[in-house]
CSV table of C-alpha atoms and ligand atoms in Angstrom, one decimal:
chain,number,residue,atom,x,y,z
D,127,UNK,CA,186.4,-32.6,-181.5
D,128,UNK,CA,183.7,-35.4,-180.7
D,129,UNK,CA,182.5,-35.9,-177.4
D,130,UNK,CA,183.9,-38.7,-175.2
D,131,UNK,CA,180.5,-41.4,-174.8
D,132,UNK,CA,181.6,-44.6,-172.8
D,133,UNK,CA,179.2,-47.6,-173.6
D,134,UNK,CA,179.3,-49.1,-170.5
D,135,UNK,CA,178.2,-52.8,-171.2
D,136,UNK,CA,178.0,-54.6,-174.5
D,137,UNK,CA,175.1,-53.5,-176.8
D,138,UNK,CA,174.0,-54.3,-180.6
D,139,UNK,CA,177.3,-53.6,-182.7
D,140,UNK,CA,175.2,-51.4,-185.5
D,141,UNK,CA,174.1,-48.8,-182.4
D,142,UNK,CA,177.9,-48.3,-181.9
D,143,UNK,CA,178.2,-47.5,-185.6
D,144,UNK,CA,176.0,-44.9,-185.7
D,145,UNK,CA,177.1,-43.5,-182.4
D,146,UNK,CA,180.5,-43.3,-183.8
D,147,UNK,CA,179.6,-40.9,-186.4
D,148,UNK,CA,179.1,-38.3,-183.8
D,149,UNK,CA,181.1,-39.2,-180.9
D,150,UNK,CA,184.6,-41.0,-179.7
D,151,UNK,CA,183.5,-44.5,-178.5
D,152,UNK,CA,184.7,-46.4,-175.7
D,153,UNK,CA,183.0,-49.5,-175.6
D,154,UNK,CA,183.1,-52.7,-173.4
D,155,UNK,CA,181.7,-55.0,-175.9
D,156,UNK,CA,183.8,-57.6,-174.1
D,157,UNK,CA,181.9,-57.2,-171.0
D,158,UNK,CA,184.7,-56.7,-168.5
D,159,UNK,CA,183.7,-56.2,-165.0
D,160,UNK,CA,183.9,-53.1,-163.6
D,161,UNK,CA,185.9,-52.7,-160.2
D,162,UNK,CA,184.3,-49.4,-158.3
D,163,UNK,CA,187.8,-47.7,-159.2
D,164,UNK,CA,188.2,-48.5,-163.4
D,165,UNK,CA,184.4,-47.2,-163.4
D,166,UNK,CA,184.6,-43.8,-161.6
D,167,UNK,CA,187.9,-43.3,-163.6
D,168,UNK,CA,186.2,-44.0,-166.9
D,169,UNK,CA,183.4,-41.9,-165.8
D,170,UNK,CA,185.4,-39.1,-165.4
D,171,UNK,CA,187.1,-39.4,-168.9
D,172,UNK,CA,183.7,-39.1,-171.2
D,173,UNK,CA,181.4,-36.4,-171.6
D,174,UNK,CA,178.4,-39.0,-172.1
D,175,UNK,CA,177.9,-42.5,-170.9
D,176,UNK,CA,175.1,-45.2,-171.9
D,177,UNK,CA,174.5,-46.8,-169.0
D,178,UNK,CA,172.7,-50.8,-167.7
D,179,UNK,CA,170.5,-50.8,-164.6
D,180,UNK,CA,173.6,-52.2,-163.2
D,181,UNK,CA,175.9,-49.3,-163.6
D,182,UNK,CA,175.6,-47.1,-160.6
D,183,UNK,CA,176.1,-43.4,-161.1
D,184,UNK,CA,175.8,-41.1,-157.9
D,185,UNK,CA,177.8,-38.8,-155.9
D,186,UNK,CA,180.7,-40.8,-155.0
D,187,UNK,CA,181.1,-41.7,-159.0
D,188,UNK,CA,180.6,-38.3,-160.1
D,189,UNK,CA,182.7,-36.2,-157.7
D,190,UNK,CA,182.3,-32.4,-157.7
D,191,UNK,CA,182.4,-31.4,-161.1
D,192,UNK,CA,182.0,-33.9,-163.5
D,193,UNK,CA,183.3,-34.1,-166.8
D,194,UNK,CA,180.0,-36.1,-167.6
D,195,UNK,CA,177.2,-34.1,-169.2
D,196,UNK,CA,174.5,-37.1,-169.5
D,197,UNK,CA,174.1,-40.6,-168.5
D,198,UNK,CA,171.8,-42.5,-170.8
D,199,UNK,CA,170.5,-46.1,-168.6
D,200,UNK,CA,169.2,-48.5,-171.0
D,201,UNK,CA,166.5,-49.4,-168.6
D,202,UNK,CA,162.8,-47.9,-167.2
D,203,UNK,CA,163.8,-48.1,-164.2
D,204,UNK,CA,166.4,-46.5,-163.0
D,205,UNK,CA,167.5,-47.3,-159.3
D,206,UNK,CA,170.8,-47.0,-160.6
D,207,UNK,CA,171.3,-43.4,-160.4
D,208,UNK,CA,171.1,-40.9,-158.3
D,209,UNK,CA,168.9,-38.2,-159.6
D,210,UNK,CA,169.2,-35.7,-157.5
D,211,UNK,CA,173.1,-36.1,-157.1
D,212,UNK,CA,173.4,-35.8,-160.9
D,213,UNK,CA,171.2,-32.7,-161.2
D,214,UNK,CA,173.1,-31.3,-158.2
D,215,UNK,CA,176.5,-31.8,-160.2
D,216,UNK,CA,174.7,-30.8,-163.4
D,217,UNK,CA,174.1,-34.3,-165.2
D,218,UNK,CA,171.5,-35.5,-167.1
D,219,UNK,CA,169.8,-38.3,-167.0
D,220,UNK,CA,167.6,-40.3,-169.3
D,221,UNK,CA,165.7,-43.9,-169.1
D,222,UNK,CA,164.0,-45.5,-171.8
D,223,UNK,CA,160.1,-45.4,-171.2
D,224,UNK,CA,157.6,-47.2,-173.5
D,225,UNK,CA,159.6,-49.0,-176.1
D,226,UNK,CA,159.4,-51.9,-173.2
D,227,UNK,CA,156.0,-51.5,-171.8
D,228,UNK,CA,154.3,-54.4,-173.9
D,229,UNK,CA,156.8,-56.8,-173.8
D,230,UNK,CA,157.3,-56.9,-170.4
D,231,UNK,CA,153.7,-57.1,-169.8
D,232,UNK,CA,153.8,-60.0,-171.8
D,233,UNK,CA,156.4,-61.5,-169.6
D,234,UNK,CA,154.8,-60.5,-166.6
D,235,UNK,CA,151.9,-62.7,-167.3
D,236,UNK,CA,154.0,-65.4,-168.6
D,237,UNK,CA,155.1,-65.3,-165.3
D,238,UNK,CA,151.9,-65.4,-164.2
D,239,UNK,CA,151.2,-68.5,-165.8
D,240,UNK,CA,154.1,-70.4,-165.6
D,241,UNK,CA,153.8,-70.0,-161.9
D,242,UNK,CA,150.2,-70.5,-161.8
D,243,UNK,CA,150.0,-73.4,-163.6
D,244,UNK,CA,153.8,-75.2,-162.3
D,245,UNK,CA,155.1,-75.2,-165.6
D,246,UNK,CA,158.7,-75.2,-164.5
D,247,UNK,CA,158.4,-77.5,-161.8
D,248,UNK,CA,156.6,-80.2,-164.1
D,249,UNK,CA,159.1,-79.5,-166.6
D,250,UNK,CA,161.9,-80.2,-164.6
D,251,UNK,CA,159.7,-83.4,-163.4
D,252,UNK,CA,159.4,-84.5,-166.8
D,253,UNK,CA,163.3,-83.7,-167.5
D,254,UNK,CA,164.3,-86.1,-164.4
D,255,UNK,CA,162.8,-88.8,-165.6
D,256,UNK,CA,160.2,-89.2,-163.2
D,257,UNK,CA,156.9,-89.1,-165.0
D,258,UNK,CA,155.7,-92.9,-164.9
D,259,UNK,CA,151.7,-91.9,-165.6
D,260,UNK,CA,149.2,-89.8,-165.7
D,261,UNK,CA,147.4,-88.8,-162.9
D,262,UNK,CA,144.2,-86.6,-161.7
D,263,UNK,CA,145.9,-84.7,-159.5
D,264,UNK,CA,149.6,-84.3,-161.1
D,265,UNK,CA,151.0,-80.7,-161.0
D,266,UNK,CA,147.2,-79.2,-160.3
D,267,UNK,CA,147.7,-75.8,-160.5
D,268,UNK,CA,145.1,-72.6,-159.9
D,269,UNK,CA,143.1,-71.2,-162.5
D,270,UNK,CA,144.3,-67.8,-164.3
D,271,UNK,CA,141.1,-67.1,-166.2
D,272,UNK,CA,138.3,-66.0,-164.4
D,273,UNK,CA,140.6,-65.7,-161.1
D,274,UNK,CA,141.7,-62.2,-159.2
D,275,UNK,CA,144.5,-60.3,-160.2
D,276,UNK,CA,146.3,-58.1,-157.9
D,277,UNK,CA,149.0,-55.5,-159.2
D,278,UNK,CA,151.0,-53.7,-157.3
D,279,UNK,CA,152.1,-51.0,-159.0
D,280,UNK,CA,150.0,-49.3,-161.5
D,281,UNK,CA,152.8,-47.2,-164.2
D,282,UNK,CA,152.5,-48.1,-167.5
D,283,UNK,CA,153.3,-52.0,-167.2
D,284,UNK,CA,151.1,-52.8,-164.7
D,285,UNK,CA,148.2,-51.3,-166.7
D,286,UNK,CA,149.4,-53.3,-169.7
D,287,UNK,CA,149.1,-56.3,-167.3
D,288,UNK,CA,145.8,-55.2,-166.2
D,289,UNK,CA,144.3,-55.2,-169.6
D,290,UNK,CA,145.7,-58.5,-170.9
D,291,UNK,CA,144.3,-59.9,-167.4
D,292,UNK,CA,140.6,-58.4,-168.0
D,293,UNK,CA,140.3,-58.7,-171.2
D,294,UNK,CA,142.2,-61.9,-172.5
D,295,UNK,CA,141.7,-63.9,-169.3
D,296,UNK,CA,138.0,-62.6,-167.6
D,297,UNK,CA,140.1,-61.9,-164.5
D,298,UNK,CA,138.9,-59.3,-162.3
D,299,UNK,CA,141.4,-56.5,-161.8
D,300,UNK,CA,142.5,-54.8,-158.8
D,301,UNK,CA,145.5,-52.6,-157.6
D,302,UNK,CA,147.1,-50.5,-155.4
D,303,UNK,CA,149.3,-47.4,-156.3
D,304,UNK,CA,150.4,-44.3,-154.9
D,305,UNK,CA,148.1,-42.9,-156.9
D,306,UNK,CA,144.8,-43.8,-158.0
D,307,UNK,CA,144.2,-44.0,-161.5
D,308,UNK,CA,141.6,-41.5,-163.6
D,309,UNK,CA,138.6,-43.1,-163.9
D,310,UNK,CA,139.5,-43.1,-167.8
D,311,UNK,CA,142.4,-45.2,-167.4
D,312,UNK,CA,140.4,-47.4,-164.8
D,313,UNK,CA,137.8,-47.7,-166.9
D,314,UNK,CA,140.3,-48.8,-170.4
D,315,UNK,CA,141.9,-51.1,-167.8
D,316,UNK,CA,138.9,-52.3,-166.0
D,317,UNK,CA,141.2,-52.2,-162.9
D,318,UNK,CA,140.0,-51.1,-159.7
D,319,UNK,CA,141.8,-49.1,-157.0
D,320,UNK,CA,141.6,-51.2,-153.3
D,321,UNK,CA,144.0,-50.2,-150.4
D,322,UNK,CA,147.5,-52.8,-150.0
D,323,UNK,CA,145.5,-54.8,-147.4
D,324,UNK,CA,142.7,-55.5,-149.4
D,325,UNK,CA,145.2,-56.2,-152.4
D,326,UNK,CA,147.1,-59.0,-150.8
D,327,UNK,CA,144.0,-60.4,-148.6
D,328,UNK,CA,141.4,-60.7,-152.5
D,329,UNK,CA,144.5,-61.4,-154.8
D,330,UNK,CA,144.4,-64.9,-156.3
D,331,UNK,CA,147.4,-64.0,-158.2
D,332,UNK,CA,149.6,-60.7,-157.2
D,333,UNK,CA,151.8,-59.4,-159.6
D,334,UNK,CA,154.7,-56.3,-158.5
D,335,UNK,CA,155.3,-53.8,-161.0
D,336,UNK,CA,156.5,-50.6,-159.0
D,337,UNK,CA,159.6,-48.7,-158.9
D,338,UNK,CA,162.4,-49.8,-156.2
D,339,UNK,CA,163.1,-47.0,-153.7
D,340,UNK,CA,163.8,-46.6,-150.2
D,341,UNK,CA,159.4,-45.8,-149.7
D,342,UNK,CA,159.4,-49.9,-151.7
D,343,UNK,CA,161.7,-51.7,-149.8
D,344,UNK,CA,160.8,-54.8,-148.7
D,345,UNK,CA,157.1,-53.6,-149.7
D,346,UNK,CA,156.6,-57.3,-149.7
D,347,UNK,CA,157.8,-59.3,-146.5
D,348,UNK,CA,157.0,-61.8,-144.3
D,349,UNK,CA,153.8,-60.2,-142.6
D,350,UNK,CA,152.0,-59.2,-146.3
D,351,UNK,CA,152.9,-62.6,-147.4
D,352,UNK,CA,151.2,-63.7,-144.1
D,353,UNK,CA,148.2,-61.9,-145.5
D,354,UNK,CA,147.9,-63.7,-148.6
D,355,UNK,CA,145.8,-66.4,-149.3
D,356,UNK,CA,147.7,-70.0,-149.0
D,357,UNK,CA,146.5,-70.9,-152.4
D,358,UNK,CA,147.5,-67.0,-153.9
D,359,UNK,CA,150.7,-66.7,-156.6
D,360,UNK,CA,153.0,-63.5,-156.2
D,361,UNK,CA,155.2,-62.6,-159.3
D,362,UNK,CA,158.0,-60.0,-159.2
D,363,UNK,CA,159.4,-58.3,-162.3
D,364,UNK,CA,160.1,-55.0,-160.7
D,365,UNK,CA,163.5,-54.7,-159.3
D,366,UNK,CA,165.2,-57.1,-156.0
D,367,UNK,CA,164.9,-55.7,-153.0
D,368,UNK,CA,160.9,-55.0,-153.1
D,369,UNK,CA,160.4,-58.3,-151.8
D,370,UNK,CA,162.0,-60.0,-148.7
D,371,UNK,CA,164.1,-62.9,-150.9
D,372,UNK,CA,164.6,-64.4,-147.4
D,373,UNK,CA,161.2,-64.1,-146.1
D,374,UNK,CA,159.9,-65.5,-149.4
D,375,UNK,CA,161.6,-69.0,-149.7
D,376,UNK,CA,160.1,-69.5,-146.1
D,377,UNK,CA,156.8,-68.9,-146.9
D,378,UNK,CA,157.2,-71.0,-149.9
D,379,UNK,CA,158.8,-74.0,-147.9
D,380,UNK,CA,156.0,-73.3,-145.5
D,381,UNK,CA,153.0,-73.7,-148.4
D,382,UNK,CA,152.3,-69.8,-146.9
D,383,UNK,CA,151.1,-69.6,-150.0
D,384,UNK,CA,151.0,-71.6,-153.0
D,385,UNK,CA,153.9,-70.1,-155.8
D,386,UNK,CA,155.8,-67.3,-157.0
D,387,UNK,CA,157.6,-66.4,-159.9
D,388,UNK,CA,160.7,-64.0,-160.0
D,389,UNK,CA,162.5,-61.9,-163.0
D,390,UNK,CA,164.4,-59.9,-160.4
D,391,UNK,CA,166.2,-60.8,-156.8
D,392,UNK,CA,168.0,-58.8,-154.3
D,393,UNK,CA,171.7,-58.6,-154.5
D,394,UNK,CA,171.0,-60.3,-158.1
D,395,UNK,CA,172.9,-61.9,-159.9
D,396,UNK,CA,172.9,-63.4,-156.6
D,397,UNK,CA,170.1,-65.7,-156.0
D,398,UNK,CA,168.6,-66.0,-151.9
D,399,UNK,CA,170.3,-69.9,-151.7
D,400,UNK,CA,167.0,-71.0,-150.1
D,401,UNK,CA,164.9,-70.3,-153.0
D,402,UNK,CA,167.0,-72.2,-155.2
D,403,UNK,CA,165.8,-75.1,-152.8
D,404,UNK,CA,162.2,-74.8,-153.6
D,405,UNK,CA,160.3,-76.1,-156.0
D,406,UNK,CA,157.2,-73.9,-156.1
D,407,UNK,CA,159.1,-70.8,-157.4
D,408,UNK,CA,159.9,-69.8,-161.1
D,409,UNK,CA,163.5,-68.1,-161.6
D,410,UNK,CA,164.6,-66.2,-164.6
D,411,UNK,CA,167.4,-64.4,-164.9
D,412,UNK,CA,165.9,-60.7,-165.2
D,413,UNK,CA,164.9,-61.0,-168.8
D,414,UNK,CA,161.1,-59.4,-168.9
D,415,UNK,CA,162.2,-56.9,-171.5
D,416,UNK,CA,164.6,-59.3,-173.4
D,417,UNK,CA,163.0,-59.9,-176.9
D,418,UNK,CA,165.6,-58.9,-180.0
D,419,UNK,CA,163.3,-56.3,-180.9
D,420,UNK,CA,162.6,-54.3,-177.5
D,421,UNK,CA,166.4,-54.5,-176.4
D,422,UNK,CA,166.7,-52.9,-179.7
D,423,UNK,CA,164.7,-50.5,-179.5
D,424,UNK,CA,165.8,-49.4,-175.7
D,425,UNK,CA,169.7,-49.4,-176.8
D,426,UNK,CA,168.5,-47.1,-179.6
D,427,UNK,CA,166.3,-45.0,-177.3
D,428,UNK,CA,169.9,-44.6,-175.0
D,429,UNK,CA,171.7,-43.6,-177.9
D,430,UNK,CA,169.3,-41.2,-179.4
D,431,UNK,CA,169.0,-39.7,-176.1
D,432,UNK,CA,172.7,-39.0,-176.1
D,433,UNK,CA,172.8,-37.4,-179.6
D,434,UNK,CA,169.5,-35.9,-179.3
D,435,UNK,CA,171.2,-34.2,-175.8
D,436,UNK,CA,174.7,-33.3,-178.1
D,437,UNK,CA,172.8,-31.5,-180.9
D,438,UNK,CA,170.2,-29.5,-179.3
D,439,UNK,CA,170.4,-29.9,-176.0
D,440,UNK,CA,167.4,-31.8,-175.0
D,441,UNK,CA,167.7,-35.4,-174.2
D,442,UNK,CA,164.2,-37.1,-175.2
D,443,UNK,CA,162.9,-38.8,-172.2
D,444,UNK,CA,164.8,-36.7,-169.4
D,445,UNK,CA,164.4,-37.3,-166.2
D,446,UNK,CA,165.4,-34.0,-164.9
D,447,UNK,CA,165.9,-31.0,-166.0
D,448,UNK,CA,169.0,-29.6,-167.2
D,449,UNK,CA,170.6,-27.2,-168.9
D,450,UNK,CA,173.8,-27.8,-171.1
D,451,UNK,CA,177.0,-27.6,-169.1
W,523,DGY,C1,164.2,-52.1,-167.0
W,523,DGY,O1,164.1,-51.6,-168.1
W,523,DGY,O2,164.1,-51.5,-166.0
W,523,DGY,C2,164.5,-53.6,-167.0
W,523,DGY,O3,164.3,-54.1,-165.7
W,523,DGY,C3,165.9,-53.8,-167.6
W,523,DGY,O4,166.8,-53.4,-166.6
């Protein structure tokens, strides 16, 4: 008999095909929302499940003995599952590292732009009607190349960031991490390490690329925006909930500093209503990954994960350590 996968969101038709070979599909291709009840109930029918960053699997999902064997998130990060309640109940559970890395870099510092240089808010300008003639000062923005770039955050995105800043852009490169970089990596990126003070005092532009945990919550909030320069631009395409939403559409009604541009948003898809009222803030709809080609390749990184897990036991980018129920 094939094992039971659920697909828990819709994904590219031909990655369904070729996971049907080998397993029994259920698949919400028409995207029906999932109350808390139909989803722990479908969890506990299917031996595998390829999961979105938005699908929660932890204890209370799981139970005490799961039918599940391996949950597959189509997504780096993963703040969707509990780790250590799956390898407590025996599940597996896989991400999909480096198949993204590049192109959300390159969204990260089209962020970085946009917000930089007001490209939304002169757009929408434009759009209204209200551009009568030129003028010297209309939309001035601050200069990327040659500025500071602060990154938060210093996995394998933010040192893509890093290089793109240095060496397509002249910008000086500085970050803070957990760790500190070897001086290799440092060296490749020409990034270097300063402490999270010094990060937001220097940064002309700040960009957040780490994980979301309990240690990154609300890593940026009112009182590091307060240390920011009032010209500085802060982008954030790690995951909601590492900056203070709230806290954030003050500072930018306040001109506490000069932009920001978001990919991610606490509570998303809900949106803080007060940075929907300002104007100095880029919003996009969590999308830094989102090329045809990338979400291709992370829906086939999910599945071979699964199969790869089935057939020999090993899932390819684990992240713990388990053996086969
Ligand atoms: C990721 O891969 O973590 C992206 O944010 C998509 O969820």
């Amino acid at each position: 008999m094939k094992p039971k996968l659920l697909v828990a969101r819709p994904i590219f038709q031909s990655v369904i095909e070729s996971l049907s070979k080998k397993f029994e599909v259920t698949s919400n291709q028409a995207d029906t929302p999932w109350t808390p009840e139909a989803w722990q109930q479908a969890i506990a029918h299917h031996d595998a499940a390829l999961t979105t960053g938005s699908d929660p699997i932890n204890a209370n999902v799981l139970g005490a003995q799961p039918r599940l064997k391996i949950a597959a998130n189509m997504a780096v990060g993963f703040n969707n599952f509990d780790v250590p309640a799956m390898t407590a109940v025996g599940v597996t559970a896989t991400n999909t590292p480096d198949v993204l890395t590049e192109t959300t870099a390159d969204f990260g510092f089209a962020l970085i732009m946009a917000t930089a240089r007001r490209m939304a808010e002169s757009e929408h300008y434009l759009r209204a009607g209200h551009w009568k003639q030129w003028r010297y000062d209309m939309f001035a923005g601050a200069e990327v190349h040659g500025s500071t770039l602060g990154i938060l955050g210093m996995g394998r995105i933010g040192q893509a960031i890093a290089r793109r800043g240095a060496l397509g852009f002249g910008m000086k490169v500085i970050y803070h991490n957990r760790s500190k970089l070897d001086a290799t990596t440092e060296a490749e990126c020409k990034a270097s390490y300063v402490d999270k003070e010094t990060l937001l005092k220097t940064s002309d532009h700040l960009v957040l690329v780490l994980p979301y945990s309990a240690a990154s919550h609300h890593a940026i909030g009112a009182s590091e925006i307060a240390q920011m320069k009032p010209t500085a631009t802060l982008v954030n395409i790690a995951r909601g909930g590492i900056v203070d939403d709230a806290a954030l559409a003050v500072a930018l009604k306040n001109k506490q500093i000069a932009a920001a541009g978001l990919d991610v948003f606490e509570g998303e898809p809900s949106v803080h209503p007060d940075l929907l009222k300002v104007s100095n803030v880029v919003l996009t709809p969590h999308i830094a990954s989102s090329t045809v080609k990338t979400r291709l390749a992370m829906a086939q990184l999910a599945a071979d994960n699964i199969a790869s897990f089935f057939s020999n036991g090993k899932a390819l980018t684990p992240l713990n350590q388990m053996a086969v129920k």
